XYZ file of C-alpha atoms in Angstrom:
552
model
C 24.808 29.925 23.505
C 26.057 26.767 21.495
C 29.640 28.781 20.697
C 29.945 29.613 24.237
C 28.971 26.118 25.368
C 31.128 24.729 22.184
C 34.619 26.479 24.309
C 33.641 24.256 27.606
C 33.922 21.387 25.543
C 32.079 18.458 24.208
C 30.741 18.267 27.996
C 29.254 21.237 29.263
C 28.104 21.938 33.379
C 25.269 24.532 33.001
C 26.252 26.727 35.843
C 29.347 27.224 34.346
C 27.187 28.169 31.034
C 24.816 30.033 32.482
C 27.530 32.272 33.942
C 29.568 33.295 31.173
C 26.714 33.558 28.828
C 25.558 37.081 27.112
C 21.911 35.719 26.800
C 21.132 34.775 30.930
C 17.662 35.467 30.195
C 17.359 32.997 27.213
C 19.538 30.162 28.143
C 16.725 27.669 29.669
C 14.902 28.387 26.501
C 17.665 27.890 24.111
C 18.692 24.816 25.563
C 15.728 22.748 25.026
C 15.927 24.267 22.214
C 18.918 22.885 21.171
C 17.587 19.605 22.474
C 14.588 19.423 20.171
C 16.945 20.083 17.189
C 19.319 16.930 18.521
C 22.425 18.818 18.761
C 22.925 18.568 22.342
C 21.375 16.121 24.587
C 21.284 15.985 28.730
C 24.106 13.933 30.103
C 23.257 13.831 33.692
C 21.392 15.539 36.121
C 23.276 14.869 39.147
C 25.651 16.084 41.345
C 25.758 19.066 38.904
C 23.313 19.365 35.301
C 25.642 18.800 32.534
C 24.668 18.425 28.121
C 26.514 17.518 25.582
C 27.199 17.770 22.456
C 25.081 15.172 19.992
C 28.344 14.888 18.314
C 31.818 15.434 18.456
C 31.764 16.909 15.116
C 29.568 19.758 15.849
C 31.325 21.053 18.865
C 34.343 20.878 16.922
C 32.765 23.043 13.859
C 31.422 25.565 16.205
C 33.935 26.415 17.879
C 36.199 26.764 14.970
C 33.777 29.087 14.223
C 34.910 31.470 16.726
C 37.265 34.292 16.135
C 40.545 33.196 17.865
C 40.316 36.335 20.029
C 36.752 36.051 21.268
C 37.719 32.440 22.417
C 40.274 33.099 24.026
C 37.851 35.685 25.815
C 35.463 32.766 26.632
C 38.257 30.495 27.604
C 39.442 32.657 30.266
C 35.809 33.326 31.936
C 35.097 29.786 31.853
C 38.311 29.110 33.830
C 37.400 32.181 35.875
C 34.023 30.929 36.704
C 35.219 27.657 37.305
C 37.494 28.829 40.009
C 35.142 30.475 42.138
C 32.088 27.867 41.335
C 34.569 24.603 42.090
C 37.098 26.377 45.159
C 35.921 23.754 47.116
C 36.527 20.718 44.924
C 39.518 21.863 42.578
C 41.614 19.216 42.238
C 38.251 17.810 40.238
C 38.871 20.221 38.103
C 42.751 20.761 37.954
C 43.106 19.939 34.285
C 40.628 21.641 32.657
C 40.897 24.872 34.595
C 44.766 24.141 32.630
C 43.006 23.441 29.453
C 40.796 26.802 29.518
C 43.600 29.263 31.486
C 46.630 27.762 28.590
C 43.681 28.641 26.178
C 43.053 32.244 27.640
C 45.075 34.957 28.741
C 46.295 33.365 32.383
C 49.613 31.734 30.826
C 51.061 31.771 35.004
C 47.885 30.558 36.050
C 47.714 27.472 32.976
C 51.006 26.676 34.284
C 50.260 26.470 37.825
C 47.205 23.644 37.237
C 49.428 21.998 34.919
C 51.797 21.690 37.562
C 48.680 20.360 39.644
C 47.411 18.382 37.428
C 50.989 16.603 36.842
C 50.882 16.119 40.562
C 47.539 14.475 40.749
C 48.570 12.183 38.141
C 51.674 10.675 39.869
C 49.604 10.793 43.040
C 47.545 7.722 41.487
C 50.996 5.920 39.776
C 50.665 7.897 36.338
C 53.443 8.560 35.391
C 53.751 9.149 31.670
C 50.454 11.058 32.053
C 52.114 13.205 34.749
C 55.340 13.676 32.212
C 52.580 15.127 29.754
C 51.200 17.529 32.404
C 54.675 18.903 33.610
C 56.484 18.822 30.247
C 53.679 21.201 28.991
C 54.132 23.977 31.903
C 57.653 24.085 31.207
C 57.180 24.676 27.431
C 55.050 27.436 28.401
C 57.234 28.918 31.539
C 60.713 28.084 29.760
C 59.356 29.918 26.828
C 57.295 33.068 27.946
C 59.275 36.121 26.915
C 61.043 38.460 29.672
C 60.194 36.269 32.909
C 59.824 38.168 35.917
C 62.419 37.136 38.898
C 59.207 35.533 40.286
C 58.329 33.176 37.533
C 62.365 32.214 37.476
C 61.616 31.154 40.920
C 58.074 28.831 39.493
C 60.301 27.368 36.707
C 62.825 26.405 39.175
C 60.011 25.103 41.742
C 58.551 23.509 38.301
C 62.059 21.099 37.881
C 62.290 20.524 41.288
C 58.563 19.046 41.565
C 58.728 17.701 37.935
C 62.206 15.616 39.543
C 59.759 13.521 41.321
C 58.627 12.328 37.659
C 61.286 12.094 36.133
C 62.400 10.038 39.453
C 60.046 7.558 39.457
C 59.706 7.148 34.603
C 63.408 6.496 35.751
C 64.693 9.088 32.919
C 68.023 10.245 34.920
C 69.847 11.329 31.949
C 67.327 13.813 30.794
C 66.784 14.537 34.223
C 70.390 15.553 34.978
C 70.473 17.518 31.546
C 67.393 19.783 32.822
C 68.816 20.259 35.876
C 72.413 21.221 34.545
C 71.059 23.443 31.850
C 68.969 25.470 34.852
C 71.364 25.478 38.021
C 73.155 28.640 37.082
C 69.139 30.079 37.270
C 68.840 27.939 40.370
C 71.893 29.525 41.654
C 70.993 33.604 40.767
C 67.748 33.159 43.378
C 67.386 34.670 46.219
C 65.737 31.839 47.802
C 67.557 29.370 49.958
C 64.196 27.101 50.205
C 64.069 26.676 47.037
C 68.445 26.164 45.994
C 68.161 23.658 48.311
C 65.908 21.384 47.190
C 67.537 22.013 43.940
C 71.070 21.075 45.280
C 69.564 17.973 46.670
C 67.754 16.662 43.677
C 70.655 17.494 41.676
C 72.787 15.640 43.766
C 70.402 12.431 43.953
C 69.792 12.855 40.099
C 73.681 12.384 39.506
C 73.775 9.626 41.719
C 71.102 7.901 39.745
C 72.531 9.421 36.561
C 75.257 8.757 33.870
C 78.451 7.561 34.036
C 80.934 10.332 35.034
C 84.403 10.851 36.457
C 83.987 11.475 40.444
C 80.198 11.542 39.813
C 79.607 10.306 43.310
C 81.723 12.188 45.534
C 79.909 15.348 42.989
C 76.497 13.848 44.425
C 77.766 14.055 47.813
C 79.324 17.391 47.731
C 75.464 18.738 46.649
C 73.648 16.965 48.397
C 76.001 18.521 51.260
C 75.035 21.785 50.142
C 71.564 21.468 50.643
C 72.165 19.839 54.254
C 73.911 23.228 54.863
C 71.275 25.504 53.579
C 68.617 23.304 54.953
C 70.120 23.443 58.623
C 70.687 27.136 57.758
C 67.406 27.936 57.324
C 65.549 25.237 60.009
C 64.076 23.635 57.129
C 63.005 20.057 58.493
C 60.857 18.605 55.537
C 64.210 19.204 53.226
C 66.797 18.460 55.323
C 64.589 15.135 55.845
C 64.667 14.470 51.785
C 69.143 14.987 51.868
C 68.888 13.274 55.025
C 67.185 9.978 52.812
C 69.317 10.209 50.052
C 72.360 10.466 51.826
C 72.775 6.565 52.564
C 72.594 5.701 49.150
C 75.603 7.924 48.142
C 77.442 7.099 51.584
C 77.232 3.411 50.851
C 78.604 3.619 46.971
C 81.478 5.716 48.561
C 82.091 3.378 51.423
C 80.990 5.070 54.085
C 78.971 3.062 55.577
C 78.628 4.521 59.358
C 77.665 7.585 57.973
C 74.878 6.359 55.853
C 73.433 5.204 58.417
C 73.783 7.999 60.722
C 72.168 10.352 58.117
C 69.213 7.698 57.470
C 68.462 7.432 61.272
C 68.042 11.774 61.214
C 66.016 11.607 58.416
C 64.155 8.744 60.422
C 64.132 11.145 63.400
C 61.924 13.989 61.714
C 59.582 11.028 60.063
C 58.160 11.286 63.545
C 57.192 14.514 63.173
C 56.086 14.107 59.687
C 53.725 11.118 60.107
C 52.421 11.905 56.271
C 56.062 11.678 54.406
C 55.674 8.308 53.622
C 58.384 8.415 50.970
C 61.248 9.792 53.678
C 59.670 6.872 55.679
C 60.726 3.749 53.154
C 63.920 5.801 51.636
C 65.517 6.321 54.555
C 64.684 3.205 55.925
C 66.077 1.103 52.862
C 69.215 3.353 52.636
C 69.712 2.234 56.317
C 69.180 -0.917 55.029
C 71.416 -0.634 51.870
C 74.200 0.437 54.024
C 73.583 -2.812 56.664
C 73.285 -5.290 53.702
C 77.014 -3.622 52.626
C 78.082 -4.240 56.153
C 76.991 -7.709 55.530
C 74.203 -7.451 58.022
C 71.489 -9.285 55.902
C 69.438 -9.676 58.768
C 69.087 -6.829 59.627
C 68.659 -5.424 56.219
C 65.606 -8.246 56.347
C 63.967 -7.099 59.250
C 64.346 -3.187 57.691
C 63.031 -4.688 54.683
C 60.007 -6.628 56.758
C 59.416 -2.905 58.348
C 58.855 -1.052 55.060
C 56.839 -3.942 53.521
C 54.639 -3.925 57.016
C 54.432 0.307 56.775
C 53.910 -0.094 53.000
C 50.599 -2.430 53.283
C 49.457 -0.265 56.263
C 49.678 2.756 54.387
C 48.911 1.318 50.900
C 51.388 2.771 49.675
C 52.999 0.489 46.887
C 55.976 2.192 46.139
C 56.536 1.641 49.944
C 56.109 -2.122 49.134
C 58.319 -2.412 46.208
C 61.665 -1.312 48.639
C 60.175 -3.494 51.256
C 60.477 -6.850 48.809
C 63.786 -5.399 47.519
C 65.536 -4.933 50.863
C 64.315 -8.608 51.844
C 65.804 -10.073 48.776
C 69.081 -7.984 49.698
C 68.509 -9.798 53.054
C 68.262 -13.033 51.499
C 71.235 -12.417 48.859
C 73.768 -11.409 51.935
C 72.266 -14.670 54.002
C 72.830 -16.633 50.618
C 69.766 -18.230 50.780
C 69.385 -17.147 46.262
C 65.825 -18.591 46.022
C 63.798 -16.644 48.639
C 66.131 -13.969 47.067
C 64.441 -14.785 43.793
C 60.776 -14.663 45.527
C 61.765 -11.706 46.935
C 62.445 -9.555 44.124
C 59.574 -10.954 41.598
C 57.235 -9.524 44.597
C 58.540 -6.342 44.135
C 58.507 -6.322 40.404
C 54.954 -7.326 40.333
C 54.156 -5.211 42.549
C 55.593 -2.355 41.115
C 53.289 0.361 39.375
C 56.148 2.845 38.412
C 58.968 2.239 35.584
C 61.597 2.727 37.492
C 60.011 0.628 40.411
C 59.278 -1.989 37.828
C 62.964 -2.042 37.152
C 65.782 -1.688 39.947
C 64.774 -4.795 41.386
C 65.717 -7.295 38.148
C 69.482 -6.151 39.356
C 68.996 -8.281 42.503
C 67.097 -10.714 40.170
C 69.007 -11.648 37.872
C 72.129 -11.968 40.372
C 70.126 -14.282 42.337
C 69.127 -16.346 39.704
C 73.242 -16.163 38.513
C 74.254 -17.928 41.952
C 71.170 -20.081 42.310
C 72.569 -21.295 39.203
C 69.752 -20.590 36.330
C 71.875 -18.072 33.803
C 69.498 -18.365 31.385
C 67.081 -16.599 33.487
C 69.669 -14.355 34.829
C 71.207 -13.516 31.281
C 67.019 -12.439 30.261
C 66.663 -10.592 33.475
C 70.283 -8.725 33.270
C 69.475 -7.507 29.257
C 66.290 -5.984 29.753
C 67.766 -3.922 32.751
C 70.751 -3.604 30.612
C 68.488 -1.792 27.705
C 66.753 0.302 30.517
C 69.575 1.429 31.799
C 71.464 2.070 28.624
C 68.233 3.878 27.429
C 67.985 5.918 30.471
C 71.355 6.693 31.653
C 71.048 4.840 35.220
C 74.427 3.951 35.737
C 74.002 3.088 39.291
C 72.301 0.068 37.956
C 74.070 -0.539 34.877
C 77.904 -0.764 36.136
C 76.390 -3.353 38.357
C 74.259 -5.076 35.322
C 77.530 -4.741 33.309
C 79.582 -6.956 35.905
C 77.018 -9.209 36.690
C 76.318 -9.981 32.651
C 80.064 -11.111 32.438
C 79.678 -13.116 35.069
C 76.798 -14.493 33.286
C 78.741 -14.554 29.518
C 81.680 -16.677 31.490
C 78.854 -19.395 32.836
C 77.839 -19.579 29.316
C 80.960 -20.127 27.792
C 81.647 -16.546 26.339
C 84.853 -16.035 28.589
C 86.835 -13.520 27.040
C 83.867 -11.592 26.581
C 82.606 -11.854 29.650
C 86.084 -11.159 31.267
C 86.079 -7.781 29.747
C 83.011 -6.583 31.310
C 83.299 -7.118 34.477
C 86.775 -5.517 33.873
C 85.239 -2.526 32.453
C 82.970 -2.420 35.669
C 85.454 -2.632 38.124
C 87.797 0.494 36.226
C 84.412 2.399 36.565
C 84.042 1.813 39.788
C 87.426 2.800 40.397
C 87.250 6.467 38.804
C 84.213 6.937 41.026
C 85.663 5.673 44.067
C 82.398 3.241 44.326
C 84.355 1.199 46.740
C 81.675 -1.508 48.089
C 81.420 -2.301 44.156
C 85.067 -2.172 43.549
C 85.339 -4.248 46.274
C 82.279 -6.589 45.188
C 83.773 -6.695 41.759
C 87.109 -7.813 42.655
C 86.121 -10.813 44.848
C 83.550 -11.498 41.382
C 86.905 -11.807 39.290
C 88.913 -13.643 42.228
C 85.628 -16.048 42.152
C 86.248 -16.417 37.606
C 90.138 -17.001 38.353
C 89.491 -19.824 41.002
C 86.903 -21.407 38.698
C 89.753 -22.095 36.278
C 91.667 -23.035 38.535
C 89.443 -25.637 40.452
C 87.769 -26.404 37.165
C 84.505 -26.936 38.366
C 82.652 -26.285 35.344
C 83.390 -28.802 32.465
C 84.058 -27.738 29.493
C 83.002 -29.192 25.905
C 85.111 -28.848 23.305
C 83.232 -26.490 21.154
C 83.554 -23.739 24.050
C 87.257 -24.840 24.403
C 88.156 -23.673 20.911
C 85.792 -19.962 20.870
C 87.741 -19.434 23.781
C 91.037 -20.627 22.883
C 92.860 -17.603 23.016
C 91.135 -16.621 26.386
C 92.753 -20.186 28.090
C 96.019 -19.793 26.992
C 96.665 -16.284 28.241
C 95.005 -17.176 31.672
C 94.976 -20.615 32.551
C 98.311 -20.491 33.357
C 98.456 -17.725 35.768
C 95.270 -18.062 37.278
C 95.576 -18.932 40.422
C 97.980 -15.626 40.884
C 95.352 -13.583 39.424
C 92.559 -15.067 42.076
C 94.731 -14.196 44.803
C 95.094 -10.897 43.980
C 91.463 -9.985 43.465
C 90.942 -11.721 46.504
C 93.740 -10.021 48.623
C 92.367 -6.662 47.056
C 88.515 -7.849 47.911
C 89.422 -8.441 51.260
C 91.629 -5.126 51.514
C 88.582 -2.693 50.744
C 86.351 -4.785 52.256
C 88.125 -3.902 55.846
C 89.165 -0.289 55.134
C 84.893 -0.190 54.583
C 83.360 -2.522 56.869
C 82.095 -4.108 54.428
C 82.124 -7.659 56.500
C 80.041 -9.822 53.669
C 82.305 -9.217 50.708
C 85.795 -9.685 53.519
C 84.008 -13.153 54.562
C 83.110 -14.450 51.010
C 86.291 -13.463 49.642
C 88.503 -15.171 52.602
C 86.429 -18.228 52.000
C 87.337 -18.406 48.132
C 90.570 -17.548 49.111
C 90.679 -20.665 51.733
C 89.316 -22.845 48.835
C 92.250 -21.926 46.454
C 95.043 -22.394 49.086
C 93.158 -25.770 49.723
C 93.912 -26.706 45.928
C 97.444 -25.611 46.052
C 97.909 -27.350 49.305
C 98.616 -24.816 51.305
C 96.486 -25.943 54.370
C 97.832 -23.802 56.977
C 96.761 -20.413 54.304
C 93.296 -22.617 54.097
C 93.006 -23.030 57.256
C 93.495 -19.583 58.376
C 91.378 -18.197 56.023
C 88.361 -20.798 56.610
C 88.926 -19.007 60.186
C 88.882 -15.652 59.166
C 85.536 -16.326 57.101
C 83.973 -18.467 60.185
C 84.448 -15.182 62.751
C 82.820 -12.924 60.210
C 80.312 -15.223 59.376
C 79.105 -15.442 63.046
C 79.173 -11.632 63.902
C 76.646 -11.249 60.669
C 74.683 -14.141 61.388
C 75.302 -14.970 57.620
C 74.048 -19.069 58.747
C 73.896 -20.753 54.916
C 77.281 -19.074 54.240
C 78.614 -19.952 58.419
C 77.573 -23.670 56.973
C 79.632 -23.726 54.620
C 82.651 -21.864 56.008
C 82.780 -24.476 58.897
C 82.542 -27.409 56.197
C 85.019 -26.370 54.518
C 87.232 -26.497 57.732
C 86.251 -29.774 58.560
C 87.118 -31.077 55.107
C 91.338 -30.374 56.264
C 91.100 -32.140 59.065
C-alpha cells in the first residue's frame, strides 16, 4: 500500500488508492497503520480524504523502490482511475492525469492533458508555466517513433494552440522557426480545418516576426490562404481569427480601406460569437490601427474607449491593455503627448503577459520623445529595443530603431542617430511598410529642418563629436528636408494616410517660412489646416492656423 500510494505522490486521495490497490480488504487497516508509525499523516478530510507522506524523503525512497516497469503499471491505473473518478471536474486534475499518463503507457493521452494543462495555464495569464506544459507535449509527440497520420494531425493542432503562447511570451522568432520547420507536415494533411489555422498563424507570426525581404506582403499572401480555405469550408470561428489579423498587415502595407473592411467582418461574426473576446479587442484595435494611420485619432480614441469599456466588463485584461494602447494612439495622432504618456503606462501596468507588458513602451517612449523628456524616451526605447532584438519582433523594433535616432539626434549623437533612422526607413522600403516609410520620411524631413531652423542650441562639446556630421549636412539641409517632406507627403496621399500628409505639409510650411518663400508657406499652412479639420486633429489645427497667422 505505501509503494502504490508512494506513485500518486507525496499527496495521496484515498479513493484513488483504494482503487488501484491489490490489498482492498486491508487498506483501512494499513493506513492507520501507517499513521501510528508517522510515515503518513491525514491531510484533510474534506471535499475528498487525502494523506500524505510524513516526509518528502520517504515517498521519494519508496518509490524508487519500485521496479521501473511495475510503476509504470501503477502510473497508468492511477491516471485511469482518475479519469473515470474526476470526469466531472477534470480540468482539477489536468496536470497530474499528464504527470501519471507521461509516466505510464498513454504517451497520446500524456500529451493531450499537457496540451490542457498548457491551456489552463494561459487561461489565468501564465505564461511561462504554459510554455513548460506545451513545450513538453511536443518533445513527446515530435519525438514518438513512426507517428500515425492522426498524431501528425495532434502535433500540428499542438503548434497551432501552442501559437497562442508563444503569441502572448512574445517569442516570434522561435515561433516562426517551429512553424517553418512543420508547414511542409501542415501542408501533407488532409484537413483544411486544421491548414488553415496554420496558414493564418503563420501568416500573423511573420508579421510579428523577423526582419525579412517582402515579409509582409508573405504575411498577407497566408493569411489569404486561410481566408480562402476558411470561406471554403464555412468555417466562421477561423475566418473570424484572419479576419482580426488582417488590419494589422493591411495597415503596414498601406491599405488602409481594406483593413478596415476585414476588421468590421471579423466584427460581424463577434456577434455570433459573444465568448471570443480576443476577436472582439483585435479586430477592434486593428480597426483602430488602421483609423489612427488615416489620421483619425478620434476615432481610434473612441475604438480604444470601446475595448477598454468591453475589457473591464468582461475582465478580461488583455482586452484592457489594447484599450489604453489605442487611446494613447488617439492621443499621439491628436498630439496631445502627455495623456499619450498616461495612456500607455495604463496599459503597461496593466499588462499581465510579456508581450502585453511590452508593445506599448513603442508608443511610450515616442510620446515622451515629442513631449520633450528623451531621457525617459531613450530608457523606454532600449528596453523594447533588447526585447525586440531578443525576440525577433521586428514590427516593433524597425519602429524602436527610428524612433532611438530620433532620440540619439536630441541628445547630441547626430551622426549616429542619422543612421538609424536611415536604416529604418531602407527596411521599411524592402517590405513595402508604406505608413512607416512614409512616417519615417517626414521623421528625417523633421531632423533636416531642425538644422536648418536651429532650434536646438548647441554647446560646443556636441559641436566638435559631431563635426564631421555638420559639415556634410548643414549645408544642404534644407534640400534634404524638402525632399523627405515632398516624399512624406507623396505616400501619405497614395495611402490615405491624412496625419503624416498634414504634419509633413506643416513642417514643410515652416521651412518655406525660413527661406522666405511665403506664398510655398502659405500654401502649405493651407494644405495642413484642411486636413487638420477633416481629422479633427484640434492641438495640431491650433497650431496649423498659428502658423498662418504669423505671415500675415
Amino acid at each position: 500500500i505505501l509503494q502504490e500510494a508512494s506513485v500518486i505522490g507525496r499527496g495521496f486521495l484515498y479513493e484513488i488508492l483504494q482503487r488501484i490497490t491489490e490489498l482492498k480488504d486491508r487498506i483501512d487497516g494499513e493506513l492507520s497503520h501507517l499513521e501510528r508509525l508517522d510515515l503518513i499523516r491525514t491531510r484533510s478530510l474534506q471535499p475528498d480524504l487525502e494523506y500524505m507522506f510524513k516526509h518528502a524523503l520517504t515517498q521519494e525512497v519508496v518509490y524508487n523502490g519500485l521496479l521501473k516497469k511495475d510503476r509504470r503499471e501503477i502510473h497508468e491505473q492511477i491516471a485511469l482511475v482518475m479519469e473515470t473518478v474526476f470526469q466531472n471536474r477534470l480540468p482539477e486534475f489536468y496536470e497530474a492525469l499528464a504527470f501519471h499518463f507521461k509516466r505510464g503507457r498513454s504517451i497520446i493521452k500524456a500529451v493531450d492533458y499537457l496540451i490542457r494543462s498548457g491551456e489552463k495555464s494561459l487561461a489565468r495569464y501564465s505564461v511561462e508555466e504554459s510554455h513548460q506544459y506545451f513545450m513538453e507535449a511536443f518533445d513527446l509527440l515530435s519525438n514518438k517513433p513512426d507517428r500515425t497520420k492522426d498524431e501528425d494531425a495532434q502535433l500540428i493542432e499542438l503548434l497551432i494552440k501552442w501559437s497562442w503562447v508563444y503569441y502572448y511570451r512574445g517569442d516570434f522568432l522561435e515561433q516562426v522557426n517551429l512553424l517553418s520547420a512543420h508547414k511542409d507536415l501542415a501542408e501533407s494533411l488532409d484537413d483544411r480545418a486544421i491548414l488553415e489555422m496554420f496558414y493564418a498563424w503563420y501568416g500573423f507570426s511573420t508579421y510579428c516576426g523577423p526582419a525579412t525581404r517582402e515579409k509582409y506582403k508573405n504575411s498577407y499572401e497566408y493569411l489569404r490562404m486561410a481566408l480562402e480555405i476558411g470561406d471554403e469550408i464555412e468555417d466562421q470561428k477561423i475566418i473570424g481569427h484572419a479576419c482580426s489579423w488582417f488590419p494589422w498587415v493591411c495597415s503596414e502595407l498601406g491599405a488602409l480601406d481594406e483593413a478596415i473592411l476585414y476588421g468590421e467582418r471579423a466584427q460581424e461574426i463577434c456577434k455570433n460569437n459573444p465568448t471570443e473576446h480576443y476577436l472582439f479587442f483585435k479586430s477592434l484595435g486593428g480597426i483602430g490601427c488602421a483609423y489612427s494611420f488615416k489620421g483619425n485619432g478620434k476615432k481610434a480614441f473612441e475604438l480604444g474607449t470601446s475595448i477598454l469599456d468591453y475589457g473591464q466588463k468582461h475582465s478580461n485584461i488583455r482586452g484592457m491593455v489594447v484599450g489604453h494602447w489605442l487611446k494613447g494612439i488617439g492621443f499621439l495622432n491628436a498630439g496631445d503627448f502627455p495623456s499619450a504618456i498616461e495612456a500607455a503606462k495604463k496599459a503597461i501596468q496593466t499588462a499581465k503577459d510579456p508581450f502585453y507588458s511590452q508593445f506599448p513602451k513603442l508608443i511610450l517612449g515616442l510620446a515622451f520623445a515629442q513631449n520633450g523628456q528623451f531621457q525617459e524616451a531613450e530608457e523606454t526605447l532600449e528596453e523594447l529595443s533588447a526585447y525586440c532584438r531578443d525576440f525577433g519582433c521586428e514590427i516593433h523594433g524597425t519602429y524602436t530603431h527610428a524612433f532611438f535616432g530620433l532620440v540619439s539626434i536630441a541628445k547630441g549623437r547626430m551622426g549616429h542617430g542619422l543612421k538609424m533612422i536611415e536604416e529604418a526607413l531602407k527596411v521599411c522600403h524592402e517590405n513595402q511598410r508604406r505608413w512607416a516609410f512614409a512616417s519615417i520620411e517626414h521623421a528625417l524631413g523633421l531632423v533636416y529642418l531642425q538644422i536648418v531652423e536651429k532650434s536646438n542650441p548647441v554647446s560646443l562639446t556636441t559641436m566638435a563629436k559631431n563635426i564631421g556630421f555638420i559639415l556634410k549636412n548643414v549645408p544642404t539641409a534644407a534640400k534634404k528636408a524638402v525632399e523627405h517632406f515632398n516624399r512624406a507627403i507623396e505616400v501619405a496621399k497614395e495611402i490615405g494616410a491624412k496625419g503624416i500628409e498634414g504634419q509633413a505639409y506643416l513642417d514643410l510650411g515652416h521651412l518655406h517660412k525660413l527661406k522666405g518663400r511665403r506664398d510655398q508657406a502659405r500654401d502649405c499652412f493651407s494644405k495642413a489646416i484642411k486636413i487638420f479639420e477633416e481629422c479633427e486633429a484640434e492641438i495640431y489645427l491650433k497650431k496649423a492656423n498659428k502658423a498662418l497667422e504669423s505671415l500675415q
